[in-house]
PDB file of C-alpha atoms in Angstrom:
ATOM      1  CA  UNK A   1       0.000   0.000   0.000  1.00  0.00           C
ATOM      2  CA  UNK A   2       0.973   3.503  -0.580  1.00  0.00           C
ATOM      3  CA  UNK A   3       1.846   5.369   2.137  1.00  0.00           C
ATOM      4  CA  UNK A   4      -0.593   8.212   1.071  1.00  0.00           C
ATOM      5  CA  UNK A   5      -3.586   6.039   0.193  1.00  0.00           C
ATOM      6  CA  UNK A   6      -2.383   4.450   3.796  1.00  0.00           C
ATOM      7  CA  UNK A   7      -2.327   7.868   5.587  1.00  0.00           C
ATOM      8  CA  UNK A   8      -6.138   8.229   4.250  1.00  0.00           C
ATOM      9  CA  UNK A   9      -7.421   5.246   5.237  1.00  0.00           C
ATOM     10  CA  UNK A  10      -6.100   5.463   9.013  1.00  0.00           C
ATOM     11  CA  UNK A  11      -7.147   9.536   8.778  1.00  0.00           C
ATOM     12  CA  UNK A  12     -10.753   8.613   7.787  1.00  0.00           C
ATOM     13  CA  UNK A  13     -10.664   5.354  10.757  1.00  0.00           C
ATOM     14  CA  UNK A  14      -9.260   7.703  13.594  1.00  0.00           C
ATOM     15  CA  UNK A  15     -11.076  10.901  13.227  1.00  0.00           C
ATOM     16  CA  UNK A  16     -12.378  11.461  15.346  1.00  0.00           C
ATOM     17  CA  UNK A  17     -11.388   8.513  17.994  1.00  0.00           C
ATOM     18  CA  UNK A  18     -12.545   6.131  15.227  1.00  0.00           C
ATOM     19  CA  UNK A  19     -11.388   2.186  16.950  1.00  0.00           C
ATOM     20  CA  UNK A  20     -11.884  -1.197  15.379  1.00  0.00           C
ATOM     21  CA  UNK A  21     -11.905  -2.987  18.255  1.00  0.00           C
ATOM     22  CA  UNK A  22     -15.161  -4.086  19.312  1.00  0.00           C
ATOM     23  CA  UNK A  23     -14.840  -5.764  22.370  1.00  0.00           C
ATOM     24  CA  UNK A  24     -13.174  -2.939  23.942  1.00  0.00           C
ATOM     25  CA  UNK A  25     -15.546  -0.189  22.689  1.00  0.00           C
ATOM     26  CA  UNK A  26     -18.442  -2.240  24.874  1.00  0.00           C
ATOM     27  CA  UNK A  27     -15.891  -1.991  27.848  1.00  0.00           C
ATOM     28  CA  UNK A  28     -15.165   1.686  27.422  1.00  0.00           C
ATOM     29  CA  UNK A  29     -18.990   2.362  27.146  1.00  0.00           C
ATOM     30  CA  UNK A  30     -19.881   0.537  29.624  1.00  0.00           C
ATOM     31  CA  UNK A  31     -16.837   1.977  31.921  1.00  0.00           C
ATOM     32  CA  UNK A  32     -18.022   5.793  30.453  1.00  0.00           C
ATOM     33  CA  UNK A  33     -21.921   5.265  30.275  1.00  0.00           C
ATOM     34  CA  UNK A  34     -21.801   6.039  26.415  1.00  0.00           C
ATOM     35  CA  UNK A  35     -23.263   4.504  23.811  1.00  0.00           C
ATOM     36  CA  UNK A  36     -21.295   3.041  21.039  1.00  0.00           C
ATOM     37  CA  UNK A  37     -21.620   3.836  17.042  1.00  0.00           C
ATOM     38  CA  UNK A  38     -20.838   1.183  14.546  1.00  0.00           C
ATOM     39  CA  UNK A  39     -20.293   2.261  11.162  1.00  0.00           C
ATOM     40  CA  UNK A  40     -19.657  -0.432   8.260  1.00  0.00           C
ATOM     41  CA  UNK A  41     -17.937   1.247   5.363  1.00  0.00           C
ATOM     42  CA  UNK A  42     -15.968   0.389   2.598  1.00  0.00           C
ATOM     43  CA  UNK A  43     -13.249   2.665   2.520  1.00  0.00           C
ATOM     44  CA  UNK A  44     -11.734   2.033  -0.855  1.00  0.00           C
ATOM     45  CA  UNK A  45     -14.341   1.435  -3.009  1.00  0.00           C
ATOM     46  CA  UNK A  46     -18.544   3.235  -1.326  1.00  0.00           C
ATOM     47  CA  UNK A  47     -18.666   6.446  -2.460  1.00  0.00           C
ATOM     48  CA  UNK A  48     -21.565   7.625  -0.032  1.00  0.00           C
ATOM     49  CA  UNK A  49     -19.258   5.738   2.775  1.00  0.00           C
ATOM     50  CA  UNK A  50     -16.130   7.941   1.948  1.00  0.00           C
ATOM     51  CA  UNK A  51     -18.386  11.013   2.246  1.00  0.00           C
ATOM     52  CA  UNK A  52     -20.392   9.967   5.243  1.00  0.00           C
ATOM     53  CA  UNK A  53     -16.699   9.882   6.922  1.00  0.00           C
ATOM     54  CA  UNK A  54     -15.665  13.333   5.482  1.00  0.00           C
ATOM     55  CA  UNK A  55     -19.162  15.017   5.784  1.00  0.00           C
ATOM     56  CA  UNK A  56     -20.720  13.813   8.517  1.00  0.00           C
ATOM     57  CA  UNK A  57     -17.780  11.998  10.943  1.00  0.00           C
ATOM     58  CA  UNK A  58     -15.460  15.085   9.754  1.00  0.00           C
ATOM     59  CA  UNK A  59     -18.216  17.485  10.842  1.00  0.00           C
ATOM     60  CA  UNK A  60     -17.791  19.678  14.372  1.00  0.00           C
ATOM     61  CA  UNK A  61     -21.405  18.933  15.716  1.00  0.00           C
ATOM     62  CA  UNK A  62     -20.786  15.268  15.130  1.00  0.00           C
ATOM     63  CA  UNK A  63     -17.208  15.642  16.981  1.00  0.00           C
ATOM     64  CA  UNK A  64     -19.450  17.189  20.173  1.00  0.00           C
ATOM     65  CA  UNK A  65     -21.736  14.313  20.212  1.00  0.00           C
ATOM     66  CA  UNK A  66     -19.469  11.525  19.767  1.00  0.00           C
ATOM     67  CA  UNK A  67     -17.175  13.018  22.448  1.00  0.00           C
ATOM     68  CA  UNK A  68     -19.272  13.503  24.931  1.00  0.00           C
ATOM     69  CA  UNK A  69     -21.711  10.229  24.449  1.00  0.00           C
ATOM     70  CA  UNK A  70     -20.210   7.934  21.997  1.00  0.00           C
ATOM     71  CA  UNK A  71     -17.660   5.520  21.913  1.00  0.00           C
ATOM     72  CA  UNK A  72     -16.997   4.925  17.715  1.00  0.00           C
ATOM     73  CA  UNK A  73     -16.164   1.803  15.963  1.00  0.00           C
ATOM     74  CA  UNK A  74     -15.604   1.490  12.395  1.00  0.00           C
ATOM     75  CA  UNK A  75     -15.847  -2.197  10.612  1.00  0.00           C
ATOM     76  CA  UNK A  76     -14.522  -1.542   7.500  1.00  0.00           C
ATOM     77  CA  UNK A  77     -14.199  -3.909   4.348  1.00  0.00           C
ATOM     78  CA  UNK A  78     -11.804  -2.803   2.010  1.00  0.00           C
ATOM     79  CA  UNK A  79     -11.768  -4.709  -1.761  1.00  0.00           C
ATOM     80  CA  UNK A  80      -8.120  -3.777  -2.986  1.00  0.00           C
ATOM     81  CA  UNK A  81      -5.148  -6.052  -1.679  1.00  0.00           C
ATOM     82  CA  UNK A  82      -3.346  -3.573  -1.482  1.00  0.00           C
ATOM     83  CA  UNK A  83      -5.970  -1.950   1.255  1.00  0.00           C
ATOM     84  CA  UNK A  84      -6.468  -5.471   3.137  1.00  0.00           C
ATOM     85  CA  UNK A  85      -6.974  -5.357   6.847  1.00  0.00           C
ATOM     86  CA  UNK A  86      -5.066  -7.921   9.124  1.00  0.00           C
ATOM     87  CA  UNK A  87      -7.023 -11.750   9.490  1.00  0.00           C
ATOM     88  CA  UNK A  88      -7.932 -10.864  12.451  1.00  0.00           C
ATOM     89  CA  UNK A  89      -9.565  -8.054  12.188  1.00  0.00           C
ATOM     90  CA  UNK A  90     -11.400  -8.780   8.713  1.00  0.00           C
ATOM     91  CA  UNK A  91     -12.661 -11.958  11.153  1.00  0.00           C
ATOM     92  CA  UNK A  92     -14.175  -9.438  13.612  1.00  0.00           C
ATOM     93  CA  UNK A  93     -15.607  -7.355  10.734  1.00  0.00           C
ATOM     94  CA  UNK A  94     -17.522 -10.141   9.348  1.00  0.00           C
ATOM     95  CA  UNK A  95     -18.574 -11.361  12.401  1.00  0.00           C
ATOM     96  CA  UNK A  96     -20.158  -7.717  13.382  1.00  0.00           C
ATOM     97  CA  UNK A  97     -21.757  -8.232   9.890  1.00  0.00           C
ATOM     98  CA  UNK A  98     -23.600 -11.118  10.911  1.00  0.00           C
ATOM     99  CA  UNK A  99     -25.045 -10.059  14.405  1.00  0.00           C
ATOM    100  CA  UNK A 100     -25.806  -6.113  12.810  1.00  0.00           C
ATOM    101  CA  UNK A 101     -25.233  -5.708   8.632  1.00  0.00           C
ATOM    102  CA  UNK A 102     -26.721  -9.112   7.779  1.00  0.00           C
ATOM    103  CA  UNK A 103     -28.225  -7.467   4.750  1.00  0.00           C
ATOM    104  CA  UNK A 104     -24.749  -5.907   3.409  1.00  0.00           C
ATOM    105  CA  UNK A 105     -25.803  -2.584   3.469  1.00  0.00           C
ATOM    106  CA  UNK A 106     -22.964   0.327   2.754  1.00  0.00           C
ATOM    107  CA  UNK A 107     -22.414   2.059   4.129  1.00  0.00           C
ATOM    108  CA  UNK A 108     -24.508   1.306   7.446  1.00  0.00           C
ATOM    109  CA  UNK A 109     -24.283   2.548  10.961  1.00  0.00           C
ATOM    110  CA  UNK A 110     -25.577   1.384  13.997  1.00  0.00           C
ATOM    111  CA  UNK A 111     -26.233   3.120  17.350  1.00  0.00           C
ATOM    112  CA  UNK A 112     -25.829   0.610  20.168  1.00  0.00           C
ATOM    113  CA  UNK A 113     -26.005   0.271  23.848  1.00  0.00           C
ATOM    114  CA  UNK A 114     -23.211  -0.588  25.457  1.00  0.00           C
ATOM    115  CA  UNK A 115     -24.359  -4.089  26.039  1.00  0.00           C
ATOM    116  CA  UNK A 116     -24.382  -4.109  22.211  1.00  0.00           C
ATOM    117  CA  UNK A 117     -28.880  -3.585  21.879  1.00  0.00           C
ATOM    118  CA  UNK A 118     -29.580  -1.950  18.986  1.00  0.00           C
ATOM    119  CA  UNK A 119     -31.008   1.240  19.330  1.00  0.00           C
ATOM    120  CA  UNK A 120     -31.444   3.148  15.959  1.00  0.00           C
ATOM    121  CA  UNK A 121     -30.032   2.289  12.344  1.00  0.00           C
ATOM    122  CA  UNK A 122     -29.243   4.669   9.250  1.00  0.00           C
ATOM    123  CA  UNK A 123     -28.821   2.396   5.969  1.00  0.00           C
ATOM    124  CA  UNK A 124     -26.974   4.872   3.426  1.00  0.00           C
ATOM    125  CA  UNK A 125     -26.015   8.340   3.693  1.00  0.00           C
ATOM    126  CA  UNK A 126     -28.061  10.033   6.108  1.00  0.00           C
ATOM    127  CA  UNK A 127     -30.565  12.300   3.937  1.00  0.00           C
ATOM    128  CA  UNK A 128     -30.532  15.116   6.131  1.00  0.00           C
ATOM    129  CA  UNK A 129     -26.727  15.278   6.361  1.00  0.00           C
ATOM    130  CA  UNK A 130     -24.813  16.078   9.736  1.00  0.00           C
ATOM    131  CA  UNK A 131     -27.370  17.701  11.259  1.00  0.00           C
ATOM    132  CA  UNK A 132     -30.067  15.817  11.102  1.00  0.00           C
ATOM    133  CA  UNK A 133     -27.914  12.872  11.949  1.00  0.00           C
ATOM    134  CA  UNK A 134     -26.512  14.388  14.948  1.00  0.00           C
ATOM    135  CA  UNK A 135     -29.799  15.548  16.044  1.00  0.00           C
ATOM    136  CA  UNK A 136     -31.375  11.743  15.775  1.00  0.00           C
ATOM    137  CA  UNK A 137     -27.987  10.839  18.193  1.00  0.00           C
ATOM    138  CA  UNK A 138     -28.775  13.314  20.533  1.00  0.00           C
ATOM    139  CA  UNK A 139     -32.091  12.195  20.467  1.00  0.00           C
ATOM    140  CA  UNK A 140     -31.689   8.493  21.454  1.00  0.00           C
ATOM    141  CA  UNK A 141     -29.020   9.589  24.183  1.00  0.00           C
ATOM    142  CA  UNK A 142     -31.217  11.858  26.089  1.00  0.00           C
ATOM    143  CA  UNK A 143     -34.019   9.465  26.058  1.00  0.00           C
ATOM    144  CA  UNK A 144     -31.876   7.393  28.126  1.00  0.00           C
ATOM    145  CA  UNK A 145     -32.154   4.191  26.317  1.00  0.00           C
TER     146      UNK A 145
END
């Protein structure tokens, strides 16, 4: 892999506090009282996935919300060798897939409890961009779910 298609790749996946690692996302929330958001993408090849990362993830009022109530995990499935993830973590991917995506949907995201209940689901790019996304967050956080 290039070190600048590289450098994209782990830009889109960190920001902001983007982790892969499911297991410990439920032990932070759970640790934090947040909730945690899933998002399946495929980073080298979904169009609306790429700009659901740079318009909504990359956006300031979704940095407030996921900082103060979310703990972010990103399952990504990349199609180009050259963009491959380790075993081990394509084997944790594809098992999220099962228990949350089992319909393949890209790119999807998933607002969980930190027990891992799902609690609200956006299929696509969010229609009403940032906003309205953030605002649905906010919504299912201060209802206490």
């Amino acid at each position: 892999m290039n070190l600048p298609a590289l450098l994209l790749i782990v830009t889109r996946l960190l920001l902001p506090g983007w982790g892969t690692d499911y297991e410990h996302a439920k032990e932070t929330a759970k640790q934090e009282n947040k909730y945690i958001l899933l998002n399946f993408s495929g980073s080298d090849w979904c169009g609306p996935c790429i700009r659901m990362h740079d318009e909504v993830f990359g956006s300031d009022a979704f940095k407030q919300v996921a900082g103060n109530n979310l703990v972010l995990v990103n399952a990504d499935f990349p199609r180009l060798k050259k963009n491959q993830l380790p075993k081990e973590q394509q084997k944790q991917n594809e098992h999220l897939a099962d228990l949350y995506n089992q319909k393949g949907s890209f790119p999807l995201t998933v607002l969980l409890s930190a027990d891992g209940k799902v609690l609200k689901e956006w299929p696509g790019f969010p229609e009403g961009g940032a906003g309205q996304f953030v605002n649905e967050i906010k919504a299912v956080c201060h209802a206490g779910n």
